[in-house]
């Protein structure tokens, strides 16, 4: 089982940017995806976006054009670049693994502990 560790969260004003990182303890082989989830207090967890082993990406409609997911396979690291942040982006962001890749949010497991992102004045 690969361990996932997120970092890069923090406090930012509206319109600002943050880059989150998710480091995997080892290489994941075969068909898979790494996804970014977020959960705000009192709200359901939602899949923000994912990247597959073939570099296919997809995003939640509300973040399209603002968030970008990328990866560095040599460092077993996935990134979430978040631009034009709004208060509604405030949440705990976690990275999770979907192996083999199914595209279904419920099939993601083995998540990291998460990192807090707060967007506020």
mmCIF file of C-alpha atoms in Angstrom:
data_model
loop_
_atom_site.group_PDB
_atom_site.id
_atom_site.type_symbol
_atom_site.label_atom_id
_atom_site.label_comp_id
_atom_site.label_asym_id
_atom_site.label_seq_id
_atom_site.Cartn_x
_atom_site.Cartn_y
_atom_site.Cartn_z
ATOM 1 C CA UNK A 1 0.000 0.000 0.000
ATOM 2 C CA UNK A 2 1.380 3.355 -1.051
ATOM 3 C CA UNK A 3 1.355 6.089 1.572
ATOM 4 C CA UNK A 4 0.313 9.570 0.425
ATOM 5 C CA UNK A 5 1.425 12.792 2.121
ATOM 6 C CA UNK A 6 0.053 16.209 1.209
ATOM 7 C CA UNK A 7 1.656 19.594 1.792
ATOM 8 C CA UNK A 8 1.400 23.175 0.643
ATOM 9 C CA UNK A 9 -1.828 24.302 2.251
ATOM 10 C CA UNK A 10 -2.191 27.596 4.019
ATOM 11 C CA UNK A 11 -3.994 30.902 4.247
ATOM 12 C CA UNK A 12 -4.437 33.018 1.151
ATOM 13 C CA UNK A 13 -6.514 36.031 0.209
ATOM 14 C CA UNK A 14 -9.163 35.810 -2.528
ATOM 15 C CA UNK A 15 -7.548 35.936 -5.946
ATOM 16 C CA UNK A 16 -4.363 34.368 -4.649
ATOM 17 C CA UNK A 17 -2.651 31.112 -5.543
ATOM 18 C CA UNK A 18 -1.393 28.005 -3.796
ATOM 19 C CA UNK A 19 0.312 24.852 -5.003
ATOM 20 C CA UNK A 20 -0.374 21.629 -3.179
ATOM 21 C CA UNK A 21 1.867 18.586 -3.392
ATOM 22 C CA UNK A 22 1.113 14.920 -2.823
ATOM 23 C CA UNK A 23 4.093 12.620 -2.420
ATOM 24 C CA UNK A 24 3.620 8.882 -2.789
ATOM 25 C CA UNK A 25 5.889 6.590 -0.793
ATOM 26 C CA UNK A 26 6.472 4.423 -3.828
ATOM 27 C CA UNK A 27 5.677 3.965 -7.473
ATOM 28 C CA UNK A 28 2.162 2.924 -8.407
ATOM 29 C CA UNK A 29 2.131 0.442 -11.262
ATOM 30 C CA UNK A 30 -0.521 -0.200 -13.852
ATOM 31 C CA UNK A 31 -3.754 1.602 -14.521
ATOM 32 C CA UNK A 32 -4.435 4.136 -11.804
ATOM 33 C CA UNK A 33 -5.359 7.698 -11.009
ATOM 34 C CA UNK A 34 -4.418 10.078 -8.247
ATOM 35 C CA UNK A 35 -7.146 12.464 -7.314
ATOM 36 C CA UNK A 36 -7.539 15.569 -5.198
ATOM 37 C CA UNK A 37 -10.574 15.638 -2.914
ATOM 38 C CA UNK A 38 -11.732 18.449 -0.686
ATOM 39 C CA UNK A 39 -14.118 18.653 2.203
ATOM 40 C CA UNK A 40 -15.388 21.804 3.810
ATOM 41 C CA UNK A 41 -17.045 21.825 7.248
ATOM 42 C CA UNK A 42 -20.623 20.585 6.993
ATOM 43 C CA UNK A 43 -20.269 19.641 3.338
ATOM 44 C CA UNK A 44 -19.826 16.418 1.419
ATOM 45 C CA UNK A 45 -16.411 15.404 0.208
ATOM 46 C CA UNK A 46 -16.009 16.206 -3.484
ATOM 47 C CA UNK A 47 -13.538 15.155 -6.132
ATOM 48 C CA UNK A 48 -11.752 18.275 -7.354
ATOM 49 C CA UNK A 49 -9.853 16.547 -10.127
ATOM 50 C CA UNK A 50 -7.578 13.693 -11.041
ATOM 51 C CA UNK A 51 -4.693 12.612 -13.206
ATOM 52 C CA UNK A 52 -4.243 9.116 -14.570
ATOM 53 C CA UNK A 53 -1.107 7.151 -15.339
ATOM 54 C CA UNK A 54 -1.610 8.225 -18.992
ATOM 55 C CA UNK A 55 -1.773 11.908 -17.932
ATOM 56 C CA UNK A 56 -5.481 12.203 -18.584
ATOM 57 C CA UNK A 57 -6.996 14.865 -16.356
ATOM 58 C CA UNK A 58 -10.473 15.975 -15.443
ATOM 59 C CA UNK A 59 -11.810 18.618 -13.067
ATOM 60 C CA UNK A 60 -14.836 19.665 -11.095
ATOM 61 C CA UNK A 61 -16.741 22.275 -13.122
ATOM 62 C CA UNK A 62 -16.330 24.946 -10.458
ATOM 63 C CA UNK A 63 -12.505 24.767 -10.652
ATOM 64 C CA UNK A 64 -12.021 24.375 -14.396
ATOM 65 C CA UNK A 65 -9.754 27.093 -15.723
ATOM 66 C CA UNK A 66 -8.458 27.869 -12.232
ATOM 67 C CA UNK A 67 -6.931 24.593 -11.014
ATOM 68 C CA UNK A 68 -4.372 22.423 -12.780
ATOM 69 C CA UNK A 69 -3.186 18.957 -11.814
ATOM 70 C CA UNK A 70 0.224 17.709 -12.896
ATOM 71 C CA UNK A 71 2.716 15.095 -11.800
ATOM 72 C CA UNK A 72 6.423 14.372 -11.625
ATOM 73 C CA UNK A 73 6.721 10.637 -12.052
ATOM 74 C CA UNK A 74 10.431 10.622 -11.216
ATOM 75 C CA UNK A 75 9.601 12.034 -7.777
ATOM 76 C CA UNK A 76 6.310 10.138 -7.315
ATOM 77 C CA UNK A 77 4.650 13.510 -6.745
ATOM 78 C CA UNK A 78 1.368 15.028 -7.871
ATOM 79 C CA UNK A 79 0.630 18.735 -7.776
ATOM 80 C CA UNK A 80 -2.495 20.861 -7.605
ATOM 81 C CA UNK A 81 -1.910 24.407 -8.801
ATOM 82 C CA UNK A 82 -4.761 26.583 -7.588
ATOM 83 C CA UNK A 83 -5.177 30.079 -9.012
ATOM 84 C CA UNK A 84 -7.842 32.755 -8.606
ATOM 85 C CA UNK A 85 -8.860 31.252 -5.297
ATOM 86 C CA UNK A 86 -12.238 32.149 -3.831
ATOM 87 C CA UNK A 87 -13.578 31.679 -0.294
ATOM 88 C CA UNK A 88 -15.649 28.726 -1.495
ATOM 89 C CA UNK A 89 -12.394 26.845 -2.137
ATOM 90 C CA UNK A 90 -11.740 26.725 1.597
ATOM 91 C CA UNK A 91 -11.503 23.081 2.642
ATOM 92 C CA UNK A 92 -9.208 20.275 3.663
ATOM 93 C CA UNK A 93 -7.607 18.925 0.511
ATOM 94 C CA UNK A 94 -6.559 15.282 0.348
ATOM 95 C CA UNK A 95 -5.000 13.137 -2.317
ATOM 96 C CA UNK A 96 -6.276 9.633 -2.876
ATOM 97 C CA UNK A 97 -5.494 6.672 -5.082
ATOM 98 C CA UNK A 98 -7.802 4.880 -7.511
ATOM 99 C CA UNK A 99 -6.250 1.580 -8.584
ATOM 100 C CA UNK A 100 -7.174 0.348 -11.103
ATOM 101 C CA UNK A 101 -8.588 3.533 -12.594
ATOM 102 C CA UNK A 102 -12.374 3.452 -12.768
ATOM 103 C CA UNK A 103 -13.278 7.128 -12.857
ATOM 104 C CA UNK A 104 -15.743 6.709 -9.997
ATOM 105 C CA UNK A 105 -15.185 8.963 -6.959
ATOM 106 C CA UNK A 106 -16.313 6.195 -4.610
ATOM 107 C CA UNK A 107 -13.490 3.960 -5.830
ATOM 108 C CA UNK A 108 -10.769 6.212 -4.462
ATOM 109 C CA UNK A 109 -9.154 4.988 -1.274
ATOM 110 C CA UNK A 110 -5.782 5.103 0.480
ATOM 111 C CA UNK A 111 -5.989 8.837 1.086
ATOM 112 C CA UNK A 112 -3.468 11.046 2.808
ATOM 113 C CA UNK A 113 -4.166 13.047 5.955
ATOM 114 C CA UNK A 114 -4.979 16.215 4.069
ATOM 115 C CA UNK A 115 -3.841 19.827 4.132
ATOM 116 C CA UNK A 116 -5.943 22.831 5.070
ATOM 117 C CA UNK A 117 -6.582 25.578 2.523
ATOM 118 C CA UNK A 118 -8.220 28.759 3.780
ATOM 119 C CA UNK A 119 -9.233 31.566 1.432
ATOM 120 C CA UNK A 120 -10.287 34.683 3.265
ATOM 121 C CA UNK A 121 -9.710 38.389 3.722
#
